[in-house]
Amino acid sequence: MVGFGLAYGGAGAVFWTSLARVASSWVISPVLGALVSFLVYKCIRRFVYSARNPGQAAAAAAPIAVFLGVTGISFAAFPLSKSFSIAFAQALGCGAVGAVLVYNLIRKQLGHLLEKSASSHSEPQESNTHTKNLGLLSDVAGPKGTQLEIVYGVFGYMQVLSACFMSFAHGGNDVSNAIGPLAGALSILQGGASSAEIVIPNDVLAWGGFGIVAGLLIWGYRVIATIGKKITELTPTRGFAAEFAAASVVLFASKLALPISATHTLVGAVMGVGFARGLNSVRAETVREIVTSWAVTIPVGASLAVLYTWILTKLLSFIL
């Protein structure tokens, strides 16, 4: 967009204040993603891993996380009542329904393991006393055996939901970024350039959704491999913490109309989970390559926009 503006209207055609706001979000979004995922993962280790019965603690924590996530999505994105109090109550109702469904699913799928852990679990009293003295940032050893199987089973289901949460937030932000220029052009063609609010046809939104899904099918596996394997080692609990944190940040930014990148945020969230395990748990070389690619895309995108604008202007002037 900046490249097109510079090529077509000069420096005066670019709203530099808005550009500074957008550029600052490129830095803020991965930092926020890393900070929130760090805290989410530390909370999992503190309140689930260090619990007297980690499996039972994970099963109890899952409905709470779903309640918060569904309530947030419902309140931020769904067309609820215009009254704040009624809309908030409706969002709480949606969150409660989601929490009950997840609770029943976990009990149905993992109930035999939960019963086994409850009947056979016995911890020495010293361990319970030590747990009370743990802080949020304390290093906690993970569960083993049946307890680990339950925790990973619970957060395996939770990671599916958090991936859906992240996809929803991704679509609400990145598809909007892609459709924005087209929506502006359509508004001008329809004589609505002076309108403060642009009405986007549903078929245009559908094409944007189709494009992001097609890109995922064709090239998405490369990004999945980089984020999922090359930054830090991920488990169901770490993956859930990263996706839940990134989706929360992106959804919040979308609500504030900040066009941040969901990929920037998710990469920062994965790094935050790695930092929670220690600085050496994050592969610096991969992070360096990712940050370099982010920096390169800005001047390359602007240069290509200038080139394409010049070519199309000459071509259209020749044809017309």
PDB file of C-alpha atoms in Angstrom:
ATOM      1  CA  MET A   1       0.000   0.000   0.000  1.00  0.00           C
ATOM      2  CA  VAL A   2       2.821   2.427   0.796  1.00  0.00           C
ATOM      3  CA  GLY A   3       4.606   1.564  -2.436  1.00  0.00           C
ATOM      4  CA  PHE A   4       1.470   2.200  -4.486  1.00  0.00           C
ATOM      5  CA  GLY A   5       0.836   5.482  -2.666  1.00  0.00           C
ATOM      6  CA  LEU A   6       4.395   6.694  -3.276  1.00  0.00           C
ATOM      7  CA  ALA A   7       4.295   5.719  -6.952  1.00  0.00           C
ATOM      8  CA  TYR A   8       0.886   7.205  -7.680  1.00  0.00           C
ATOM      9  CA  GLY A   9       0.628  10.246  -5.435  1.00  0.00           C
ATOM     10  CA  GLY A  10       4.041  10.880  -3.932  1.00  0.00           C
ATOM     11  CA  ALA A  11       4.937  11.157  -0.267  1.00  0.00           C
ATOM     12  CA  GLY A  12       1.867  13.291   0.446  1.00  0.00           C
ATOM     13  CA  ALA A  13      -0.443  10.400  -0.505  1.00  0.00           C
ATOM     14  CA  VAL A  14       0.728   8.267   2.426  1.00  0.00           C
ATOM     15  CA  PHE A  15      -0.769   8.784   5.877  1.00  0.00           C
ATOM     16  CA  TRP A  16       2.476   8.459   7.792  1.00  0.00           C
ATOM     17  CA  THR A  17       0.829   8.631  11.221  1.00  0.00           C
ATOM     18  CA  SER A  18      -1.315   5.614  10.418  1.00  0.00           C
ATOM     19  CA  LEU A  19       1.730   3.859   8.979  1.00  0.00           C
ATOM     20  CA  ALA A  20       3.670   4.438  12.196  1.00  0.00           C
ATOM     21  CA  ARG A  21       0.768   2.919  14.154  1.00  0.00           C
ATOM     22  CA  VAL A  22       0.792  -0.149  11.929  1.00  0.00           C
ATOM     23  CA  ALA A  23       4.584  -0.501  11.995  1.00  0.00           C
ATOM     24  CA  SER A  24       4.651  -0.305  15.780  1.00  0.00           C
ATOM     25  CA  SER A  25       2.198  -3.205  15.929  1.00  0.00           C
ATOM     26  CA  TRP A  26       4.703  -5.381  14.027  1.00  0.00           C
ATOM     27  CA  VAL A  27       7.032  -5.059  17.004  1.00  0.00           C
ATOM     28  CA  ILE A  28       4.401  -5.018  19.720  1.00  0.00           C
ATOM     29  CA  SER A  29       2.490  -8.097  18.493  1.00  0.00           C
ATOM     30  CA  PRO A  30       5.288 -10.700  18.838  1.00  0.00           C
ATOM     31  CA  VAL A  31       6.338  -9.184  22.163  1.00  0.00           C
ATOM     32  CA  LEU A  32       2.763  -9.378  23.478  1.00  0.00           C
ATOM     33  CA  GLY A  33       2.391 -12.912  22.091  1.00  0.00           C
ATOM     34  CA  ALA A  34       5.578 -14.011  23.836  1.00  0.00           C
ATOM     35  CA  LEU A  35       4.610 -12.370  27.135  1.00  0.00           C
ATOM     36  CA  VAL A  36       1.073 -13.814  27.241  1.00  0.00           C
ATOM     37  CA  SER A  37       2.169 -17.333  26.198  1.00  0.00           C
ATOM     38  CA  PHE A  38       4.963 -17.224  28.792  1.00  0.00           C
ATOM     39  CA  LEU A  39       2.419 -16.456  31.503  1.00  0.00           C
ATOM     40  CA  VAL A  40      -0.121 -19.020  30.255  1.00  0.00           C
ATOM     41  CA  TYR A  41       2.470 -21.795  30.158  1.00  0.00           C
ATOM     42  CA  LYS A  42       3.837 -20.839  33.570  1.00  0.00           C
ATOM     43  CA  CYS A  43       0.283 -20.996  34.947  1.00  0.00           C
ATOM     44  CA  ILE A  44      -0.116 -24.494  33.482  1.00  0.00           C
ATOM     45  CA  ARG A  45       3.117 -25.642  35.095  1.00  0.00           C
ATOM     46  CA  ARG A  46       2.257 -23.998  38.419  1.00  0.00           C
ATOM     47  CA  PHE A  47      -1.390 -25.020  38.777  1.00  0.00           C
ATOM     48  CA  VAL A  48      -1.476 -28.278  36.764  1.00  0.00           C
ATOM     49  CA  TYR A  49       1.980 -29.844  36.812  1.00  0.00           C
ATOM     50  CA  SER A  50       2.579 -29.112  40.491  1.00  0.00           C
ATOM     51  CA  ALA A  51      -0.912 -30.154  41.621  1.00  0.00           C
ATOM     52  CA  ARG A  52      -1.361 -33.142  43.921  1.00  0.00           C
ATOM     53  CA  ASN A  53      -3.138 -34.882  41.011  1.00  0.00           C
ATOM     54  CA  PRO A  54      -2.032 -33.256  37.716  1.00  0.00           C
ATOM     55  CA  GLY A  55      -4.520 -35.254  35.633  1.00  0.00           C
ATOM     56  CA  GLN A  56      -7.483 -34.097  37.703  1.00  0.00           C
ATOM     57  CA  ALA A  57      -6.100 -30.545  37.686  1.00  0.00           C
ATOM     58  CA  ALA A  58      -5.844 -30.561  33.880  1.00  0.00           C
ATOM     59  CA  ALA A  59      -9.404 -31.887  33.559  1.00  0.00           C
ATOM     60  CA  ALA A  60     -10.603 -29.095  35.869  1.00  0.00           C
ATOM     61  CA  ALA A  61      -8.599 -26.369  34.079  1.00  0.00           C
ATOM     62  CA  ALA A  62      -9.816 -27.259  30.570  1.00  0.00           C
ATOM     63  CA  PRO A  63     -13.454 -26.084  30.995  1.00  0.00           C
ATOM     64  CA  ILE A  64     -12.199 -22.843  32.559  1.00  0.00           C
ATOM     65  CA  ALA A  65      -9.966 -22.131  29.543  1.00  0.00           C
ATOM     66  CA  VAL A  66     -12.797 -22.948  27.134  1.00  0.00           C
ATOM     67  CA  PHE A  67     -15.161 -20.715  29.099  1.00  0.00           C
ATOM     68  CA  LEU A  68     -12.737 -17.784  28.820  1.00  0.00           C
ATOM     69  CA  GLY A  69     -12.000 -18.396  25.132  1.00  0.00           C
ATOM     70  CA  VAL A  70     -15.610 -18.851  23.982  1.00  0.00           C
ATOM     71  CA  THR A  71     -16.777 -15.913  26.084  1.00  0.00           C
ATOM     72  CA  GLY A  72     -14.073 -13.707  24.581  1.00  0.00           C
ATOM     73  CA  ILE A  73     -14.880 -14.745  20.997  1.00  0.00           C
ATOM     74  CA  SER A  74     -18.617 -14.351  21.534  1.00  0.00           C
ATOM     75  CA  PHE A  75     -18.315 -10.921  23.091  1.00  0.00           C
ATOM     76  CA  ALA A  76     -15.734  -9.605  20.607  1.00  0.00           C
ATOM     77  CA  ALA A  77     -16.985 -11.027  17.320  1.00  0.00           C
ATOM     78  CA  PHE A  78     -20.567 -12.332  17.398  1.00  0.00           C
ATOM     79  CA  PRO A  79     -23.537 -10.028  16.659  1.00  0.00           C
ATOM     80  CA  LEU A  80     -24.977  -9.974  20.171  1.00  0.00           C
ATOM     81  CA  SER A  81     -27.326  -7.439  21.767  1.00  0.00           C
ATOM     82  CA  LYS A  82     -26.464  -3.753  21.478  1.00  0.00           C
ATOM     83  CA  SER A  83     -26.861  -3.428  25.235  1.00  0.00           C
ATOM     84  CA  PHE A  84     -23.522  -4.049  26.940  1.00  0.00           C
ATOM     85  CA  SER A  85     -24.982  -5.893  29.919  1.00  0.00           C
ATOM     86  CA  ILE A  86     -27.180  -8.161  27.781  1.00  0.00           C
ATOM     87  CA  ALA A  87     -24.349  -8.854  25.301  1.00  0.00           C
ATOM     88  CA  PHE A  88     -22.001  -9.693  28.155  1.00  0.00           C
ATOM     89  CA  ALA A  89     -24.587 -12.062  29.645  1.00  0.00           C
ATOM     90  CA  GLN A  90     -25.079 -13.730  26.251  1.00  0.00           C
ATOM     91  CA  ALA A  91     -21.303 -14.173  25.881  1.00  0.00           C
ATOM     92  CA  LEU A  92     -21.111 -15.704  29.361  1.00  0.00           C
ATOM     93  CA  GLY A  93     -23.898 -18.092  28.381  1.00  0.00           C
ATOM     94  CA  CYS A  94     -22.010 -19.181  25.255  1.00  0.00           C
ATOM     95  CA  GLY A  95     -18.872 -19.688  27.325  1.00  0.00           C
ATOM     96  CA  ALA A  96     -20.759 -21.774  29.882  1.00  0.00           C
ATOM     97  CA  VAL A  97     -22.200 -24.012  27.154  1.00  0.00           C
ATOM     98  CA  GLY A  98     -18.725 -24.537  25.676  1.00  0.00           C
ATOM     99  CA  ALA A  99     -17.277 -25.354  29.105  1.00  0.00           C
ATOM    100  CA  VAL A 100     -19.975 -27.948  29.804  1.00  0.00           C
ATOM    101  CA  LEU A 101     -19.467 -29.612  26.415  1.00  0.00           C
ATOM    102  CA  VAL A 102     -15.696 -29.860  26.927  1.00  0.00           C
ATOM    103  CA  TYR A 103     -16.145 -31.145  30.486  1.00  0.00           C
ATOM    104  CA  ASN A 104     -18.433 -33.934  29.259  1.00  0.00           C
ATOM    105  CA  LEU A 105     -16.083 -34.759  26.368  1.00  0.00           C
ATOM    106  CA  ILE A 106     -13.072 -35.111  28.659  1.00  0.00           C
ATOM    107  CA  ARG A 107     -15.001 -37.244  31.144  1.00  0.00           C
ATOM    108  CA  LYS A 108     -16.245 -39.459  28.316  1.00  0.00           C
ATOM    109  CA  GLN A 109     -12.898 -39.922  26.571  1.00  0.00           C
ATOM    110  CA  LEU A 110     -10.540 -39.918  29.564  1.00  0.00           C
ATOM    111  CA  GLY A 111     -12.844 -40.914  32.395  1.00  0.00           C
ATOM    112  CA  HIS A 112     -11.240 -44.362  32.861  1.00  0.00           C
ATOM    113  CA  LEU A 113      -7.801 -42.789  33.238  1.00  0.00           C
ATOM    114  CA  LEU A 114      -9.103 -40.152  35.632  1.00  0.00           C
ATOM    115  CA  GLU A 115     -10.711 -42.829  37.809  1.00  0.00           C
ATOM    116  CA  LYS A 116      -7.514 -44.853  37.739  1.00  0.00           C
ATOM    117  CA  SER A 117      -5.417 -41.857  38.785  1.00  0.00           C
ATOM    118  CA  ALA A 118      -7.864 -40.916  41.539  1.00  0.00           C
ATOM    119  CA  SER A 119      -7.905 -44.434  43.031  1.00  0.00           C
ATOM    120  CA  SER A 120      -4.184 -45.145  42.810  1.00  0.00           C
ATOM    121  CA  HIS A 121      -2.773 -41.672  43.491  1.00  0.00           C
ATOM    122  CA  SER A 122      -0.897 -41.187  46.741  1.00  0.00           C
ATOM    123  CA  GLU A 123       1.647 -38.440  47.358  1.00  0.00           C
ATOM    124  CA  PRO A 124       3.799 -37.918  50.461  1.00  0.00           C
ATOM    125  CA  GLN A 125       2.726 -35.013  52.649  1.00  0.00           C
ATOM    126  CA  GLU A 126       6.063 -33.232  52.143  1.00  0.00           C
ATOM    127  CA  SER A 127       5.310 -32.863  48.432  1.00  0.00           C
ATOM    128  CA  ASN A 128       2.022 -31.107  49.159  1.00  0.00           C
ATOM    129  CA  THR A 129       3.730 -28.721  51.584  1.00  0.00           C
ATOM    130  CA  HIS A 130       6.410 -27.936  48.997  1.00  0.00           C
ATOM    131  CA  THR A 131       3.743 -27.187  46.376  1.00  0.00           C
ATOM    132  CA  LYS A 132       2.249 -24.428  48.502  1.00  0.00           C
ATOM    133  CA  ASN A 133       5.575 -22.589  48.503  1.00  0.00           C
ATOM    134  CA  LEU A 134       5.929 -22.557  44.723  1.00  0.00           C
ATOM    135  CA  GLY A 135       5.694 -19.262  42.871  1.00  0.00           C
ATOM    136  CA  LEU A 136       4.403 -18.628  39.362  1.00  0.00           C
ATOM    137  CA  LEU A 137       7.935 -18.499  37.929  1.00  0.00           C
ATOM    138  CA  SER A 138       9.239 -21.514  39.866  1.00  0.00           C
ATOM    139  CA  ASP A 139      10.632 -24.411  37.837  1.00  0.00           C
ATOM    140  CA  VAL A 140       8.279 -27.386  38.202  1.00  0.00           C
ATOM    141  CA  ALA A 141       8.968 -30.962  37.153  1.00  0.00           C
ATOM    142  CA  GLY A 142       6.357 -32.420  34.802  1.00  0.00           C
ATOM    143  CA  PRO A 143       4.089 -35.387  35.629  1.00  0.00           C
ATOM    144  CA  LYS A 144       4.921 -38.935  34.575  1.00  0.00           C
ATOM    145  CA  GLY A 145       3.158 -42.159  33.699  1.00  0.00           C
ATOM    146  CA  THR A 146      -0.639 -42.113  33.803  1.00  0.00           C
ATOM    147  CA  GLN A 147      -0.680 -38.523  35.012  1.00  0.00           C
ATOM    148  CA  LEU A 148       1.303 -37.377  31.972  1.00  0.00           C
ATOM    149  CA  GLU A 149      -0.992 -39.380  29.673  1.00  0.00           C
ATOM    150  CA  ILE A 150      -4.045 -37.651  31.151  1.00  0.00           C
ATOM    151  CA  VAL A 151      -2.499 -34.165  30.991  1.00  0.00           C
ATOM    152  CA  TYR A 152      -1.425 -34.626  27.367  1.00  0.00           C
ATOM    153  CA  GLY A 153      -4.807 -36.167  26.525  1.00  0.00           C
ATOM    154  CA  VAL A 154      -6.705 -33.220  27.982  1.00  0.00           C
ATOM    155  CA  PHE A 155      -4.490 -30.614  26.357  1.00  0.00           C
ATOM    156  CA  GLY A 156      -4.556 -32.571  23.089  1.00  0.00           C
ATOM    157  CA  TYR A 157      -8.287 -31.850  22.890  1.00  0.00           C
ATOM    158  CA  MET A 158      -7.655 -28.328  24.099  1.00  0.00           C
ATOM    159  CA  GLN A 159      -5.085 -27.752  21.382  1.00  0.00           C
ATOM    160  CA  VAL A 160      -7.651 -28.611  18.708  1.00  0.00           C
ATOM    161  CA  LEU A 161      -9.945 -25.962  20.176  1.00  0.00           C
ATOM    162  CA  SER A 162      -7.133 -23.439  20.554  1.00  0.00           C
ATOM    163  CA  ALA A 163      -6.164 -24.033  16.897  1.00  0.00           C
ATOM    164  CA  CYS A 164      -9.771 -23.259  15.916  1.00  0.00           C
ATOM    165  CA  PHE A 165      -9.595 -20.176  18.143  1.00  0.00           C
ATOM    166  CA  MET A 166      -6.384 -19.097  16.438  1.00  0.00           C
ATOM    167  CA  SER A 167      -7.825 -19.739  12.965  1.00  0.00           C
ATOM    168  CA  PHE A 168     -10.861 -17.616  13.817  1.00  0.00           C
ATOM    169  CA  ALA A 169      -8.654 -14.773  15.036  1.00  0.00           C
ATOM    170  CA  HIS A 170      -6.362 -15.204  12.013  1.00  0.00           C
ATOM    171  CA  GLY A 171      -9.273 -14.913   9.609  1.00  0.00           C
ATOM    172  CA  GLY A 172     -10.615 -11.883  11.435  1.00  0.00           C
ATOM    173  CA  ASN A 173      -7.284 -10.087  11.064  1.00  0.00           C
ATOM    174  CA  ASP A 174      -5.203 -11.284   8.117  1.00  0.00           C
ATOM    175  CA  VAL A 175      -8.077 -11.813   5.664  1.00  0.00           C
ATOM    176  CA  SER A 176      -9.250  -8.319   6.558  1.00  0.00           C
ATOM    177  CA  ASN A 177      -5.774  -6.994   5.759  1.00  0.00           C
ATOM    178  CA  ALA A 178      -5.888  -8.653   2.341  1.00  0.00           C
ATOM    179  CA  ILE A 179      -9.445  -7.550   1.534  1.00  0.00           C
ATOM    180  CA  GLY A 180      -8.923  -3.956   2.749  1.00  0.00           C
ATOM    181  CA  PRO A 181      -7.375  -2.546  -0.469  1.00  0.00           C
ATOM    182  CA  LEU A 182      -9.994  -4.278  -2.625  1.00  0.00           C
ATOM    183  CA  ALA A 183     -12.805  -3.009  -0.413  1.00  0.00           C
ATOM    184  CA  GLY A 184     -11.456   0.539  -0.686  1.00  0.00           C
ATOM    185  CA  ALA A 185     -11.263   0.297  -4.485  1.00  0.00           C
ATOM    186  CA  LEU A 186     -14.815  -1.068  -4.708  1.00  0.00           C
ATOM    187  CA  SER A 187     -16.055   1.752  -2.476  1.00  0.00           C
ATOM    188  CA  ILE A 188     -14.520   4.347  -4.825  1.00  0.00           C
ATOM    189  CA  LEU A 189     -16.007   2.661  -7.900  1.00  0.00           C
ATOM    190  CA  GLN A 190     -19.436   2.643  -6.239  1.00  0.00           C
ATOM    191  CA  GLY A 191     -19.182   6.328  -5.357  1.00  0.00           C
ATOM    192  CA  GLY A 192     -18.715   5.825  -1.626  1.00  0.00           C
ATOM    193  CA  ALA A 193     -15.196   7.200  -1.263  1.00  0.00           C
ATOM    194  CA  SER A 194     -16.316   9.818   1.233  1.00  0.00           C
ATOM    195  CA  SER A 195     -18.120   7.326   3.456  1.00  0.00           C
ATOM    196  CA  ALA A 196     -16.490   6.696   6.814  1.00  0.00           C
ATOM    197  CA  GLU A 197     -17.655   3.075   6.844  1.00  0.00           C
ATOM    198  CA  ILE A 198     -16.976   0.768   3.888  1.00  0.00           C
ATOM    199  CA  VAL A 199     -19.564  -1.918   3.172  1.00  0.00           C
ATOM    200  CA  ILE A 200     -17.856  -5.083   1.930  1.00  0.00           C
ATOM    201  CA  PRO A 201     -19.947  -7.510  -0.189  1.00  0.00           C
ATOM    202  CA  ASN A 202     -20.161 -11.048   1.157  1.00  0.00           C
ATOM    203  CA  ASP A 203     -18.838 -12.549  -2.074  1.00  0.00           C
ATOM    204  CA  VAL A 204     -15.640 -10.475  -1.693  1.00  0.00           C
ATOM    205  CA  LEU A 205     -15.196 -11.801   1.854  1.00  0.00           C
ATOM    206  CA  ALA A 206     -15.816 -15.322   0.537  1.00  0.00           C
ATOM    207  CA  TRP A 207     -13.041 -14.922  -2.036  1.00  0.00           C
ATOM    208  CA  GLY A 208     -10.714 -13.734   0.716  1.00  0.00           C
ATOM    209  CA  GLY A 209     -11.554 -16.799   2.804  1.00  0.00           C
ATOM    210  CA  PHE A 210     -11.063 -19.059  -0.213  1.00  0.00           C
ATOM    211  CA  GLY A 211      -7.674 -17.483  -0.885  1.00  0.00           C
ATOM    212  CA  ILE A 212      -6.370 -18.004   2.647  1.00  0.00           C
ATOM    213  CA  VAL A 213      -7.558 -21.640   2.670  1.00  0.00           C
ATOM    214  CA  ALA A 214      -6.004 -22.285  -0.763  1.00  0.00           C
ATOM    215  CA  GLY A 215      -2.720 -20.791   0.420  1.00  0.00           C
ATOM    216  CA  LEU A 216      -2.810 -23.017   3.490  1.00  0.00           C
ATOM    217  CA  LEU A 217      -3.363 -26.121   1.357  1.00  0.00           C
ATOM    218  CA  ILE A 218      -0.604 -25.291  -1.137  1.00  0.00           C
ATOM    219  CA  TRP A 219       2.154 -23.613   0.907  1.00  0.00           C
ATOM    220  CA  GLY A 220       0.990 -23.789   4.499  1.00  0.00           C
ATOM    221  CA  TYR A 221       2.944 -26.948   5.334  1.00  0.00           C
ATOM    222  CA  ARG A 222       6.221 -25.037   5.114  1.00  0.00           C
ATOM    223  CA  VAL A 223       5.158 -22.456   7.691  1.00  0.00           C
ATOM    224  CA  ILE A 224       3.601 -25.193   9.854  1.00  0.00           C
ATOM    225  CA  ALA A 225       6.901 -27.077   9.883  1.00  0.00           C
ATOM    226  CA  THR A 226       8.871 -23.946  10.791  1.00  0.00           C
ATOM    227  CA  ILE A 227       6.613 -22.781  13.610  1.00  0.00           C
ATOM    228  CA  GLY A 228       5.771 -26.247  14.908  1.00  0.00           C
ATOM    229  CA  LYS A 229       9.224 -27.846  14.887  1.00  0.00           C
ATOM    230  CA  LYS A 230      12.085 -25.446  14.253  1.00  0.00           C
ATOM    231  CA  ILE A 231      11.628 -22.716  16.889  1.00  0.00           C
ATOM    232  CA  THR A 232      11.308 -24.835  20.035  1.00  0.00           C
ATOM    233  CA  GLU A 233      10.101 -28.290  21.020  1.00  0.00           C
ATOM    234  CA  LEU A 234       6.317 -28.303  21.404  1.00  0.00           C
ATOM    235  CA  THR A 235       4.052 -30.618  23.402  1.00  0.00           C
ATOM    236  CA  PRO A 236       0.247 -30.439  23.773  1.00  0.00           C
ATOM    237  CA  THR A 237       0.539 -28.123  26.789  1.00  0.00           C
ATOM    238  CA  ARG A 238       3.085 -25.845  25.118  1.00  0.00           C
ATOM    239  CA  GLY A 239       1.172 -25.801  21.840  1.00  0.00           C
ATOM    240  CA  PHE A 240      -2.049 -24.926  23.644  1.00  0.00           C
ATOM    241  CA  ALA A 241      -0.357 -22.120  25.580  1.00  0.00           C
ATOM    242  CA  ALA A 242       1.113 -20.628  22.383  1.00  0.00           C
ATOM    243  CA  GLU A 243      -2.089 -20.831  20.331  1.00  0.00           C
ATOM    244  CA  PHE A 244      -4.397 -19.661  23.109  1.00  0.00           C
ATOM    245  CA  ALA A 245      -2.145 -16.687  23.873  1.00  0.00           C
ATOM    246  CA  ALA A 246      -1.647 -15.724  20.219  1.00  0.00           C
ATOM    247  CA  ALA A 247      -5.363 -15.986  19.432  1.00  0.00           C
ATOM    248  CA  SER A 248      -6.245 -13.836  22.446  1.00  0.00           C
ATOM    249  CA  VAL A 249      -3.773 -11.120  21.396  1.00  0.00           C
ATOM    250  CA  VAL A 250      -4.892 -11.151  17.737  1.00  0.00           C
ATOM    251  CA  LEU A 251      -8.593 -11.084  18.620  1.00  0.00           C
ATOM    252  CA  PHE A 252      -8.026  -8.211  21.033  1.00  0.00           C
ATOM    253  CA  ALA A 253      -6.044  -6.317  18.370  1.00  0.00           C
ATOM    254  CA  SER A 254      -8.752  -6.934  15.766  1.00  0.00           C
ATOM    255  CA  LYS A 255     -11.336  -5.529  18.171  1.00  0.00           C
ATOM    256  CA  LEU A 256      -9.180  -2.375  18.431  1.00  0.00           C
ATOM    257  CA  ALA A 257      -8.801  -2.263  14.607  1.00  0.00           C
ATOM    258  CA  LEU A 258      -5.044  -2.859  14.787  1.00  0.00           C
ATOM    259  CA  PRO A 259      -3.912  -4.662  11.593  1.00  0.00           C
ATOM    260  CA  ILE A 260      -1.256  -6.809  13.267  1.00  0.00           C
ATOM    261  CA  SER A 261       0.031 -10.001  11.716  1.00  0.00           C
ATOM    262  CA  ALA A 262      -1.296 -13.225  13.226  1.00  0.00           C
ATOM    263  CA  THR A 263       1.890 -14.979  12.120  1.00  0.00           C
ATOM    264  CA  HIS A 264       4.073 -12.440  13.942  1.00  0.00           C
ATOM    265  CA  THR A 265       2.018 -12.942  17.077  1.00  0.00           C
ATOM    266  CA  LEU A 266       2.059 -16.740  16.894  1.00  0.00           C
ATOM    267  CA  VAL A 267       5.815 -16.858  16.320  1.00  0.00           C
ATOM    268  CA  GLY A 268       6.271 -14.608  19.339  1.00  0.00           C
ATOM    269  CA  ALA A 269       3.950 -16.855  21.367  1.00  0.00           C
ATOM    270  CA  VAL A 270       5.919 -19.988  20.451  1.00  0.00           C
ATOM    271  CA  MET A 271       9.105 -18.200  21.466  1.00  0.00           C
ATOM    272  CA  GLY A 272       7.485 -17.205  24.763  1.00  0.00           C
ATOM    273  CA  VAL A 273       6.729 -20.854  25.537  1.00  0.00           C
ATOM    274  CA  GLY A 274      10.341 -21.703  24.765  1.00  0.00           C
ATOM    275  CA  PHE A 275      11.633 -18.893  26.989  1.00  0.00           C
ATOM    276  CA  ALA A 276       9.483 -20.267  29.812  1.00  0.00           C
ATOM    277  CA  ARG A 277      11.659 -23.390  29.685  1.00  0.00           C
ATOM    278  CA  GLY A 278      14.930 -21.437  29.405  1.00  0.00           C
ATOM    279  CA  LEU A 279      16.690 -19.257  26.841  1.00  0.00           C
ATOM    280  CA  ASN A 280      18.527 -22.240  25.387  1.00  0.00           C
ATOM    281  CA  SER A 281      15.202 -23.892  24.498  1.00  0.00           C
ATOM    282  CA  VAL A 282      14.660 -21.440  21.611  1.00  0.00           C
ATOM    283  CA  ARG A 283      16.657 -21.989  18.411  1.00  0.00           C
ATOM    284  CA  ALA A 284      18.282 -18.614  17.790  1.00  0.00           C
ATOM    285  CA  GLU A 285      19.177 -19.422  14.175  1.00  0.00           C
ATOM    286  CA  THR A 286      15.543 -20.073  13.214  1.00  0.00           C
ATOM    287  CA  VAL A 287      14.377 -16.924  14.985  1.00  0.00           C
ATOM    288  CA  ARG A 288      17.056 -14.912  13.196  1.00  0.00           C
ATOM    289  CA  GLU A 289      15.903 -16.244   9.815  1.00  0.00           C
ATOM    290  CA  ILE A 290      12.259 -15.431  10.591  1.00  0.00           C
ATOM    291  CA  VAL A 291      13.008 -11.866  11.729  1.00  0.00           C
ATOM    292  CA  THR A 292      15.194 -11.313   8.660  1.00  0.00           C
ATOM    293  CA  SER A 293      12.389 -12.480   6.373  1.00  0.00           C
ATOM    294  CA  TRP A 294       9.991 -10.090   8.110  1.00  0.00           C
ATOM    295  CA  ALA A 295      12.377  -7.186   7.527  1.00  0.00           C
ATOM    296  CA  VAL A 296      12.989  -8.113   3.883  1.00  0.00           C
ATOM    297  CA  THR A 297       9.299  -8.339   2.943  1.00  0.00           C
ATOM    298  CA  ILE A 298       8.722  -4.641   3.716  1.00  0.00           C
ATOM    299  CA  PRO A 299      11.067  -3.056   1.128  1.00  0.00           C
ATOM    300  CA  VAL A 300      10.473  -5.878  -1.363  1.00  0.00           C
ATOM    301  CA  GLY A 301       6.705  -5.446  -1.130  1.00  0.00           C
ATOM    302  CA  ALA A 302       6.997  -1.679  -1.549  1.00  0.00           C
ATOM    303  CA  SER A 303       9.384  -2.028  -4.515  1.00  0.00           C
ATOM    304  CA  LEU A 304       7.129  -4.532  -6.289  1.00  0.00           C
ATOM    305  CA  ALA A 305       4.111  -2.258  -5.721  1.00  0.00           C
ATOM    306  CA  VAL A 306       5.986   0.649  -7.302  1.00  0.00           C
ATOM    307  CA  LEU A 307       7.004  -1.545 -10.259  1.00  0.00           C
ATOM    308  CA  TYR A 308       3.513  -2.959 -10.820  1.00  0.00           C
ATOM    309  CA  THR A 309       1.921   0.483 -10.532  1.00  0.00           C
ATOM    310  CA  TRP A 310       4.314   1.895 -13.127  1.00  0.00           C
ATOM    311  CA  ILE A 311       3.749  -1.039 -15.513  1.00  0.00           C
ATOM    312  CA  LEU A 312      -0.055  -0.948 -15.212  1.00  0.00           C
ATOM    313  CA  THR A 313      -0.145   2.849 -15.584  1.00  0.00           C
ATOM    314  CA  LYS A 314       1.891   2.685 -18.787  1.00  0.00           C
ATOM    315  CA  LEU A 315      -0.125  -0.250 -20.082  1.00  0.00           C
ATOM    316  CA  LEU A 316      -3.476   1.365 -19.409  1.00  0.00           C
ATOM    317  CA  SER A 317      -2.364   4.684 -20.923  1.00  0.00           C
ATOM    318  CA  PHE A 318      -1.285   2.805 -24.049  1.00  0.00           C
ATOM    319  CA  ILE A 319      -4.542   0.862 -24.316  1.00  0.00           C
ATOM    320  CA  LEU A 320      -6.852   3.776 -23.528  1.00  0.00           C
TER     321      LEU A 320
END
